[in-house]
PDB file of C-alpha atoms in Angstrom:
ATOM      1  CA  UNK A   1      -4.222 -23.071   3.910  1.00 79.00           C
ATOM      2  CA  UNK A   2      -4.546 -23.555   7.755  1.00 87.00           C
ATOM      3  CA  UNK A   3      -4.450 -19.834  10.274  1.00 89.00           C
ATOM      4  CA  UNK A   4      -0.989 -21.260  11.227  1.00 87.00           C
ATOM      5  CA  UNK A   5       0.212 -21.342   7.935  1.00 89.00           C
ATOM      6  CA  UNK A   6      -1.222 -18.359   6.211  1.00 92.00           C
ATOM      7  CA  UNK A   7       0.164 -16.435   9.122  1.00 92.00           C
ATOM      8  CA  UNK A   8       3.153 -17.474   8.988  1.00 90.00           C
ATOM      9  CA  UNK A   9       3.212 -16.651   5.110  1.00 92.00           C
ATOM     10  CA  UNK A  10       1.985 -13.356   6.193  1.00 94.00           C
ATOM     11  CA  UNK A  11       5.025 -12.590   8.689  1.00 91.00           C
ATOM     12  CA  UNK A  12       7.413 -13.954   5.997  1.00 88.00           C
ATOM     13  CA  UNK A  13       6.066 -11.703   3.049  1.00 90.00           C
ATOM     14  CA  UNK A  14       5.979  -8.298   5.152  1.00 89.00           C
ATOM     15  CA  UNK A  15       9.448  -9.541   6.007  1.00 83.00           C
ATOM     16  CA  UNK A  16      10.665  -9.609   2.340  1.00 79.00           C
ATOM     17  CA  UNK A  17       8.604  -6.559   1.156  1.00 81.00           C
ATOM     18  CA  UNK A  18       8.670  -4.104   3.995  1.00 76.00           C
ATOM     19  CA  UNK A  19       5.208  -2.821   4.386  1.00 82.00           C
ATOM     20  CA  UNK A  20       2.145  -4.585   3.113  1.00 89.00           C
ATOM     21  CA  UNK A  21      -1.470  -2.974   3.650  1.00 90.00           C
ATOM     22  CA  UNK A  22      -4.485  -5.443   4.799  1.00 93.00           C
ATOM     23  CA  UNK A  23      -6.207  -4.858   1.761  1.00 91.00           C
ATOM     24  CA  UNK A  24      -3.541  -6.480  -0.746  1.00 91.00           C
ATOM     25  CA  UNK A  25      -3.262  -9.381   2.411  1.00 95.00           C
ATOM     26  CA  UNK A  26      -6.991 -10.660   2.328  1.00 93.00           C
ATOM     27  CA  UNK A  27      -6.901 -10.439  -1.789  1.00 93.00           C
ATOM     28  CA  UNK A  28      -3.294 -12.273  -1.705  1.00 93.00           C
ATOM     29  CA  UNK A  29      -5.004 -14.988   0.849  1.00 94.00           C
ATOM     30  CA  UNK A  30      -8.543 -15.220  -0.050  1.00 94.00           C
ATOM     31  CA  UNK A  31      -9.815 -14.008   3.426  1.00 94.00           C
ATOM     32  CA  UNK A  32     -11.742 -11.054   5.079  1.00 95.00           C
ATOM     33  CA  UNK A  33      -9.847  -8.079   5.750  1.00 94.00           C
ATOM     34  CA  UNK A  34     -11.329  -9.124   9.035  1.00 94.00           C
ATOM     35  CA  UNK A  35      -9.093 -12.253   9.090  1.00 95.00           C
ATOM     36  CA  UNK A  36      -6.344 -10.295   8.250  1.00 95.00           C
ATOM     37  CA  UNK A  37      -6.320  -7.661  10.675  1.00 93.00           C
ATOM     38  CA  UNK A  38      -7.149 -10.731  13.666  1.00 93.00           C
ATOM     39  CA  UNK A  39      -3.744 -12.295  12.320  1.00 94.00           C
ATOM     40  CA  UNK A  40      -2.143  -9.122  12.636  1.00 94.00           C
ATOM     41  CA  UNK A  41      -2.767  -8.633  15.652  1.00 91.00           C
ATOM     42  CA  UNK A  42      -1.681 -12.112  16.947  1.00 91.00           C
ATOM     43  CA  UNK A  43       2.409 -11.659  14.884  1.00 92.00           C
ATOM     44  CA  UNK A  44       1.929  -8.534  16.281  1.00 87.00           C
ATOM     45  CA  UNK A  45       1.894 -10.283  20.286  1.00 86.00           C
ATOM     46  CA  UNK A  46       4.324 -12.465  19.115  1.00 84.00           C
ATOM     47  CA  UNK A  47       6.871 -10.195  17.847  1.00 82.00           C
ATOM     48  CA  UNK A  48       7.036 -10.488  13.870  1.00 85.00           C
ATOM     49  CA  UNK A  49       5.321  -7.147  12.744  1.00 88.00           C
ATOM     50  CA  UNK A  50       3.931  -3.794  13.810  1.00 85.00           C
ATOM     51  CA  UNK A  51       0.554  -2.474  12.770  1.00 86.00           C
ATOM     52  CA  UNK A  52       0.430   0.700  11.147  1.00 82.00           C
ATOM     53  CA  UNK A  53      -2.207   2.471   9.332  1.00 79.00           C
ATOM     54  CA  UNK A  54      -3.734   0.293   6.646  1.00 85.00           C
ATOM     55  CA  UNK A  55      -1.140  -2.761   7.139  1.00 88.00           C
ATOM     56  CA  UNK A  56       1.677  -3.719   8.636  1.00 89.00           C
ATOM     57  CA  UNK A  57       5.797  -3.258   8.567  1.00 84.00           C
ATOM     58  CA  UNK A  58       8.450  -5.664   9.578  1.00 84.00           C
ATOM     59  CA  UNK A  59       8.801  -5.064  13.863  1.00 77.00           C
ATOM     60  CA  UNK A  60      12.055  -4.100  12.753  1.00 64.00           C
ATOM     61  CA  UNK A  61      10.877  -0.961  10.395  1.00 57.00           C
ATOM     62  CA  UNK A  62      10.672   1.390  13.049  1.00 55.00           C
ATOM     63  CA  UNK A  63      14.083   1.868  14.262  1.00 52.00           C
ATOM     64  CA  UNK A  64      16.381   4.311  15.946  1.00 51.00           C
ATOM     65  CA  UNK A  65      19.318   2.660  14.063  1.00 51.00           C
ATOM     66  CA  UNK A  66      20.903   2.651  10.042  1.00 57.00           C
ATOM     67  CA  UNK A  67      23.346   0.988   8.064  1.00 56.00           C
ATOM     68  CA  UNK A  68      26.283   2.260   7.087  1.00 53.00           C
ATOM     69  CA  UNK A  69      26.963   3.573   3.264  1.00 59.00           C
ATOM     70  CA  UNK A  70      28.708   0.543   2.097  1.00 54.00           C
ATOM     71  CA  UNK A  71      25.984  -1.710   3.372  1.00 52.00           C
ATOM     72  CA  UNK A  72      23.269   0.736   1.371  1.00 56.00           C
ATOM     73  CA  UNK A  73      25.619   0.832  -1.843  1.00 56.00           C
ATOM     74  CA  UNK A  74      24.861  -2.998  -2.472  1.00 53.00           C
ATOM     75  CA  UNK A  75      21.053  -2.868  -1.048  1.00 64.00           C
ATOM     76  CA  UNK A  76      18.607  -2.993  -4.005  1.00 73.00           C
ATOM     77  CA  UNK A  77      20.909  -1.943  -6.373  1.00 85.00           C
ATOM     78  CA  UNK A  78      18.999  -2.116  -9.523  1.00 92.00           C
ATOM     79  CA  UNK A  79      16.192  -0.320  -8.596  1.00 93.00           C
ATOM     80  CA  UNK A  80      18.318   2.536  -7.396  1.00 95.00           C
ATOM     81  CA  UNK A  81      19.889   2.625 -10.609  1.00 95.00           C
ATOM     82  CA  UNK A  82      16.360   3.108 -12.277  1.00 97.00           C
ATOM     83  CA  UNK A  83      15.597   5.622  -9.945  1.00 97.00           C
ATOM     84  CA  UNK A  84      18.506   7.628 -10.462  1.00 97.00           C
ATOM     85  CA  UNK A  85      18.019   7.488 -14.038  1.00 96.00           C
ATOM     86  CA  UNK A  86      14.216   8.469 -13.940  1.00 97.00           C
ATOM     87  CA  UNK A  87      14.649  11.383 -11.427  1.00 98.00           C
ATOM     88  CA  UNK A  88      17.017  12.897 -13.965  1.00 97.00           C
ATOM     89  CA  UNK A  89      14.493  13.727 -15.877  1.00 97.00           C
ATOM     90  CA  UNK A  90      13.953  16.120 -13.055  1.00 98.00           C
ATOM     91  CA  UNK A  91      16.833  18.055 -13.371  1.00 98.00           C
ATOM     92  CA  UNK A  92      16.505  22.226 -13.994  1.00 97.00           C
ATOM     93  CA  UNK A  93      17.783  23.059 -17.691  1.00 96.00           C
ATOM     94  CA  UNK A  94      20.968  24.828 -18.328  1.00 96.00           C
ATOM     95  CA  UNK A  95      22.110  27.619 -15.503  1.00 97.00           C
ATOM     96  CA  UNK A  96      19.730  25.868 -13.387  1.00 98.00           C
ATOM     97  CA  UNK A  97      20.763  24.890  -9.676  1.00 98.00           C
ATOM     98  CA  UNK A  98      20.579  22.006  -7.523  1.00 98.00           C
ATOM     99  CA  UNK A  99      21.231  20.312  -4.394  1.00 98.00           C
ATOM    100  CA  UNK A 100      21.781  16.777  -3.894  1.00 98.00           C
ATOM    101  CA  UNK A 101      21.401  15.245   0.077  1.00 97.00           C
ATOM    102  CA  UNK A 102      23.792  12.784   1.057  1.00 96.00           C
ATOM    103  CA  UNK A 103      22.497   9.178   0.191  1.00 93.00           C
ATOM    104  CA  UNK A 104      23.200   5.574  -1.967  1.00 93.00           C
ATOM    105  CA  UNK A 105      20.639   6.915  -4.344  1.00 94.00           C
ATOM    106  CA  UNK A 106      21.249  10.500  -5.206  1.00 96.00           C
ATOM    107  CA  UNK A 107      24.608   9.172  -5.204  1.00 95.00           C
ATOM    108  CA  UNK A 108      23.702   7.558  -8.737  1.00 95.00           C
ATOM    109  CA  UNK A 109      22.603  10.345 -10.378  1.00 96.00           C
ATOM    110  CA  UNK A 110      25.687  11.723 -11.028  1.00 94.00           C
ATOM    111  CA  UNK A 111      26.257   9.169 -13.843  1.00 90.00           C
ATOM    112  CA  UNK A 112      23.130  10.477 -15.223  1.00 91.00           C
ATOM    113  CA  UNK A 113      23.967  14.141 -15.555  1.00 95.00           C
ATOM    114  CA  UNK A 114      23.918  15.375 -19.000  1.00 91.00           C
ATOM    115  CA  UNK A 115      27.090  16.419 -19.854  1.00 88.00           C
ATOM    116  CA  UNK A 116      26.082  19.408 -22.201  1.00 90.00           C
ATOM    117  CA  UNK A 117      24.002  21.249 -19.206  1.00 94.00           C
ATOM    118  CA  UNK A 118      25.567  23.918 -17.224  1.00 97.00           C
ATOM    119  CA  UNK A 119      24.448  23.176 -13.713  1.00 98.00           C
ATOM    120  CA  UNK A 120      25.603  24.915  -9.949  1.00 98.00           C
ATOM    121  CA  UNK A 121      25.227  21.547  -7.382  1.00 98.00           C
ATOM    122  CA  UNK A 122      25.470  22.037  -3.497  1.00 98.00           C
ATOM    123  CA  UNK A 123      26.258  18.694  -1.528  1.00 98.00           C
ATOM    124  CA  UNK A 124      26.945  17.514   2.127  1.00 98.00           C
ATOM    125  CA  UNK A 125      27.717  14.193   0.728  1.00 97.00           C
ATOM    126  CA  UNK A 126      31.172  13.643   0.361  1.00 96.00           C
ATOM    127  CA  UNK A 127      31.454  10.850  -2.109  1.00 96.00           C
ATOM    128  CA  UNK A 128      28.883  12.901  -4.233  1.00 97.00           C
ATOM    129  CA  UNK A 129      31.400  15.899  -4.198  1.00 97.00           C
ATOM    130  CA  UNK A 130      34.559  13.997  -5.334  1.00 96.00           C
ATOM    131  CA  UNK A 131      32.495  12.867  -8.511  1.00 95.00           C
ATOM    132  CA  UNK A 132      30.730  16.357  -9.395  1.00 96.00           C
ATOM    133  CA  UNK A 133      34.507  17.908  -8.747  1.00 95.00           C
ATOM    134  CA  UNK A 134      35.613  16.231 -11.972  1.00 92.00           C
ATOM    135  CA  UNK A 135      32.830  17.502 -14.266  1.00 95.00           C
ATOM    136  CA  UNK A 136      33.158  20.492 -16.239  1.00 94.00           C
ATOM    137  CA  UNK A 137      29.601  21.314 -16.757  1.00 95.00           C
ATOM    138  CA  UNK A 138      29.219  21.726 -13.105  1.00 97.00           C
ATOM    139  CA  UNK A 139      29.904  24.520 -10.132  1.00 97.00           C
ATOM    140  CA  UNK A 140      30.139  22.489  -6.909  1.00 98.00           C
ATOM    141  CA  UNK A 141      29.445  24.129  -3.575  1.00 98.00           C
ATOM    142  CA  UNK A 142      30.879  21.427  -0.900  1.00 97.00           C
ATOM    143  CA  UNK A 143      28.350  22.115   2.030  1.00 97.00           C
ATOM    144  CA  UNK A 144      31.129  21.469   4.915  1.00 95.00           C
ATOM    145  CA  UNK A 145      30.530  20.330   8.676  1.00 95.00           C
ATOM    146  CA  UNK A 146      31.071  17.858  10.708  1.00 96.00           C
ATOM    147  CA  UNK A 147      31.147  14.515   8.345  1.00 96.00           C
ATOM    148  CA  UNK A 148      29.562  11.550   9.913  1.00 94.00           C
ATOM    149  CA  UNK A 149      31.115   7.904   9.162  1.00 90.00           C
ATOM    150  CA  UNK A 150      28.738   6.145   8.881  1.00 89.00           C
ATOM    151  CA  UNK A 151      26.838   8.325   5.831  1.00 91.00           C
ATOM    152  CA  UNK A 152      29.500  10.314   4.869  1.00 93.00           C
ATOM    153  CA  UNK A 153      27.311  13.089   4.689  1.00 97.00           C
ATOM    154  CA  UNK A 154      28.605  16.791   5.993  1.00 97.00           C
ATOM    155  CA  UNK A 155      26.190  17.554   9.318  1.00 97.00           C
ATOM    156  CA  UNK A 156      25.869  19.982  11.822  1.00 96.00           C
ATOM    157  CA  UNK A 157      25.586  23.870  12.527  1.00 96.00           C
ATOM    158  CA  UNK A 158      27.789  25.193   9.644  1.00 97.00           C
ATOM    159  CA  UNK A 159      26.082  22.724   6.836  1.00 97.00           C
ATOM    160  CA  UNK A 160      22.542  23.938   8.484  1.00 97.00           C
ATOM    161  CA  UNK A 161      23.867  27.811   8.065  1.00 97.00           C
ATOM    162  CA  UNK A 162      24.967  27.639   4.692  1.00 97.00           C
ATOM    163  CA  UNK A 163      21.274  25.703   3.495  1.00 97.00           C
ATOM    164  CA  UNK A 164      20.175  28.061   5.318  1.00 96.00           C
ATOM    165  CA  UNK A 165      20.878  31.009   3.034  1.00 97.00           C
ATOM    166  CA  UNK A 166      20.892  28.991  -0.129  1.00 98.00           C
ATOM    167  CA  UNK A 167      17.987  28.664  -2.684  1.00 98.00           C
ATOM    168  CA  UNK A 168      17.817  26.411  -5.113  1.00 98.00           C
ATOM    169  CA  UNK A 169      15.632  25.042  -8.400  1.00 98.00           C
ATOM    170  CA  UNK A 170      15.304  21.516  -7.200  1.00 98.00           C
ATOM    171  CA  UNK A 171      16.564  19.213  -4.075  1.00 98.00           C
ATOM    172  CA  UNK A 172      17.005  15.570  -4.615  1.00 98.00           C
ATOM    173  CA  UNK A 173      16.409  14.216  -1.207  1.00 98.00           C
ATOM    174  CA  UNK A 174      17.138  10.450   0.582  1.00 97.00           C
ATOM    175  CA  UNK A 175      15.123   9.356   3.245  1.00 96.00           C
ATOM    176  CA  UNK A 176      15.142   6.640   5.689  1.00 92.00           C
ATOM    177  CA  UNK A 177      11.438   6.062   5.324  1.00 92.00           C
ATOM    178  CA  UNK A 178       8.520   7.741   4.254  1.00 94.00           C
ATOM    179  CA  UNK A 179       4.530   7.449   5.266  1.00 91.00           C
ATOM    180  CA  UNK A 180       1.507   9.658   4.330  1.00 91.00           C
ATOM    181  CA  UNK A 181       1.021  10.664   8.408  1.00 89.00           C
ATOM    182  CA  UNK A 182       4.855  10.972   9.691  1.00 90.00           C
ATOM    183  CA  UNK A 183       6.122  12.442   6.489  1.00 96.00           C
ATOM    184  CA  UNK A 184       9.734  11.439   5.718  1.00 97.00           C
ATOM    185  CA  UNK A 185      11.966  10.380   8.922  1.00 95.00           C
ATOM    186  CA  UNK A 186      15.219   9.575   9.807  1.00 93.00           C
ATOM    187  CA  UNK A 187      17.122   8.031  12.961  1.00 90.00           C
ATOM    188  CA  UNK A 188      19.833  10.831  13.224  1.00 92.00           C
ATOM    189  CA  UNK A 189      19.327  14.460  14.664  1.00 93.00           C
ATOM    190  CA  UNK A 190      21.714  16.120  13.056  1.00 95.00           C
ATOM    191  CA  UNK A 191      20.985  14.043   9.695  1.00 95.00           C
ATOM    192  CA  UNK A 192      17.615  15.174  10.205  1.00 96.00           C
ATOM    193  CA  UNK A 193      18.679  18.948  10.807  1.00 97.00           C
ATOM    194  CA  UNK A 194      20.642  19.278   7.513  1.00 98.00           C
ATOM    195  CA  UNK A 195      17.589  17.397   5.559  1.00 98.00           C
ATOM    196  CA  UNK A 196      15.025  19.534   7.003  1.00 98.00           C
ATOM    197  CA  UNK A 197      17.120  22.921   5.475  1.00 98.00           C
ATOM    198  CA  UNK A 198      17.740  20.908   2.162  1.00 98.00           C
ATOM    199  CA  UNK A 199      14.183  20.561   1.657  1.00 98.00           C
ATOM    200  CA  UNK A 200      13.265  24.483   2.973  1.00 98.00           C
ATOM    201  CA  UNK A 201      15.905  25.903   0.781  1.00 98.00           C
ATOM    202  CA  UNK A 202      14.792  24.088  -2.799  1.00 98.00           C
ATOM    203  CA  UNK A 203      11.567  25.432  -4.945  1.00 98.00           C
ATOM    204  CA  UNK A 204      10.357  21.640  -6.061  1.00 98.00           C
ATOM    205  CA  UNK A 205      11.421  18.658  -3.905  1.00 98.00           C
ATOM    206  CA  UNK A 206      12.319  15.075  -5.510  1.00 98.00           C
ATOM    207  CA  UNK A 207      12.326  12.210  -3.152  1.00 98.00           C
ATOM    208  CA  UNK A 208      14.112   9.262  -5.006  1.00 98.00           C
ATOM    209  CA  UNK A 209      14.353   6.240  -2.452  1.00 96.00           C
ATOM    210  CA  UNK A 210      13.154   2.848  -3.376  1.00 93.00           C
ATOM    211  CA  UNK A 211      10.101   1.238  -2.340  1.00 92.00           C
ATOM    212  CA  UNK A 212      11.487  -0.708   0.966  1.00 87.00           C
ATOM    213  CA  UNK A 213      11.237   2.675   2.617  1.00 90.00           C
ATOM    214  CA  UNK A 214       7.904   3.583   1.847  1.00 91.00           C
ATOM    215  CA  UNK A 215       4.978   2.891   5.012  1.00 84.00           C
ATOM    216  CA  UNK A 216       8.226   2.451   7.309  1.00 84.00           C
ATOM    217  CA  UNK A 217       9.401   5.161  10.047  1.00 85.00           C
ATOM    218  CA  UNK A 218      12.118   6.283  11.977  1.00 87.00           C
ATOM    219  CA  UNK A 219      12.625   8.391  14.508  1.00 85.00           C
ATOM    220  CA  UNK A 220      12.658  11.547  13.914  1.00 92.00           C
ATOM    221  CA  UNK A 221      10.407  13.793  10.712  1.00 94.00           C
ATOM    222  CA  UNK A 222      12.539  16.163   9.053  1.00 97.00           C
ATOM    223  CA  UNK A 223       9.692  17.300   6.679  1.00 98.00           C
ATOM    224  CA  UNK A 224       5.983  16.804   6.173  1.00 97.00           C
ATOM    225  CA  UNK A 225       4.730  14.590   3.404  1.00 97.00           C
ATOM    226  CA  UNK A 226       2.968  18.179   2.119  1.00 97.00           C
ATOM    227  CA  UNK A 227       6.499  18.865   1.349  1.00 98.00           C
ATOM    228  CA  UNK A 228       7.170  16.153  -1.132  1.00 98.00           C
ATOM    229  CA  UNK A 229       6.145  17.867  -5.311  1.00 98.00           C
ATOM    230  CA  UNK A 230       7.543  14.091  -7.080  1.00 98.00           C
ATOM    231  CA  UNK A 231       8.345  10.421  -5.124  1.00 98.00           C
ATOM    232  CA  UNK A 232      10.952   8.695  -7.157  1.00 98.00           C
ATOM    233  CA  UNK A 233      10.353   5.306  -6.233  1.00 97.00           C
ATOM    234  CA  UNK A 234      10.471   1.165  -8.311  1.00 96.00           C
ATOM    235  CA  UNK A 235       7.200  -1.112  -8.843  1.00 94.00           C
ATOM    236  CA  UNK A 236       6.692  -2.708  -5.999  1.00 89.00           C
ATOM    237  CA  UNK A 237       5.504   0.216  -3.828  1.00 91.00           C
ATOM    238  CA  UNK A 238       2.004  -0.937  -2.174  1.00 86.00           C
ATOM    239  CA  UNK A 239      -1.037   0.408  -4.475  1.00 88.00           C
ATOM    240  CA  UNK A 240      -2.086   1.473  -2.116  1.00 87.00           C
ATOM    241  CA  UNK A 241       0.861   3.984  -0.651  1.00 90.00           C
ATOM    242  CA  UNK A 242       0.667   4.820  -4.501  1.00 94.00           C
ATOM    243  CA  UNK A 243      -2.665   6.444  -4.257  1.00 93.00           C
ATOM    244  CA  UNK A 244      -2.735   7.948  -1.350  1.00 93.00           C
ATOM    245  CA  UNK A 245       0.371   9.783  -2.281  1.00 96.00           C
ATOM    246  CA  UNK A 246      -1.089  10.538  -5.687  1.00 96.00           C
ATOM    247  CA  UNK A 247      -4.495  12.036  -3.764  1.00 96.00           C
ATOM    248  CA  UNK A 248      -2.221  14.243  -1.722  1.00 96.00           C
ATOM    249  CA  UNK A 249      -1.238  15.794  -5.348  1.00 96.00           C
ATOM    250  CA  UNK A 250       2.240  14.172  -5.302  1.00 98.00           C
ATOM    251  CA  UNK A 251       3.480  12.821  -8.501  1.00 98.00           C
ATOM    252  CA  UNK A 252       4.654   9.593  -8.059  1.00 98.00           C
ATOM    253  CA  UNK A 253       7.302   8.276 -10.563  1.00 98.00           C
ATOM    254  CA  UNK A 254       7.787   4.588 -10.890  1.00 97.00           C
ATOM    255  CA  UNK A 255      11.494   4.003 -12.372  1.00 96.00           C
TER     256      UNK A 255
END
């Protein structure tokens, strides 16, 4: 394979994947890590990718904009269903308490809640509240505030006062992206405000979010990666990610 070639290969697979590290480049290629970091550095000039720590992410991975819910809802679909199903396994037993944060994936975990435990749920997501409010086995607490369209979550100073003096067994927390040095980001401050409570006001902390998001950031850290007791995550998460997360004592769950 010519430079041209394998370089353009490389732009095209951290396009598809998200995030790949140099390492898993030069074994994928059959060159140096040397090689790989050079070719790098020339998408990097030209616009394709942007170096990170270890690898590289799409240029577009480190954004100050998001999708709307609807657009998420369709966006890896099956892997979020597998996540949903695996973080479940998370959930406190019977009289337990929980919060979930706003998001495509925690969104799918109500169709895995046993219906035989007894659980009290907090949410600021308001499609997650209209399906807990038909469950028997469940006391819903509607976090209220401001709801923003475009996530549908519940934001601002009354949803940050409530988390504020609420304590909980276990959040189940969405994010945006996620890397070992910036922790777990997102674009919005006032998203970012209500995540950063949700993850003060819970005793163990479950990220679910699929693998795209993982070595990508946004804007603005609403919690260190020290924060993080279980990653919820699907298969193709760089080995790389994986063990440095598992190092950092996280335990990393692949759904």
């Amino acid at each position: 394979m010519y430079a041209e070639e394998r370089q353009q290969a490389i732009a095209d697979l951290i396009g598809h994947r998200g995030r790949m590290s140099v390492a898993a480049l030069a074994d994928r290629y059959g060159v140096t890590t040397e090689t790989v970091r050079r070719d790098l550095a020339l998408l990097e000039r030209l616009g394709h990718v942007r170096r990170v720590h270890g690898g590289a992410v799409p240029f577009a991975a480190l954004t100050v904009t998001e999708p709307a819910l609807a657009d998420r809802e369709h966006s890896r679909a099956d892997q979020k269903n597998r996540i949903a199903a695996a973080a479940a396994a998370f959930l406190p037993s019977s009289g337990g308490s929980v919060v979930f944060d706003a998001g495509t994936t925690t969104g799918r975990m109500v169709s895995a809640l046993p219906t035989d435990t007894e659980l009290t749920i907090a949410t600021n997501s308001v499609p997650i509240a209209a399906r807990l409010a038909a469950l028997p086995s469940v006391q819903l607490h509607l976090i209220g505030g401001r709801v923003r369209g475009v996530t549908q979550a519940a934001v601002g100073p009354d949803a940050v006062q409530f988390l504020e003096i609420l304590h909980v067994d276990v959040a189940f927390v969405g994010t945006n992206a996620l890397t070992v040095e910036h922790g777990l980001s997102t674009p919005d401050a006032d998203e970012a405000a209500v995540k950063r409570s949700i993850v003060r006001c819970a005793e163990r902390v479950v990220v679910v979010t699929d693998s795209s998001k993982v070595g990508r950031r946004n804007l603005l850290r609403f919690a260190p990666i020290s924060a993080v007791d279980v990653l919820v995550t699907d298969s193709d998460i760089e080995e790389t990610d994986h063990k440095q997360l598992a190092e950092l004592g996280i335990e990393v769950v692949i759904a």
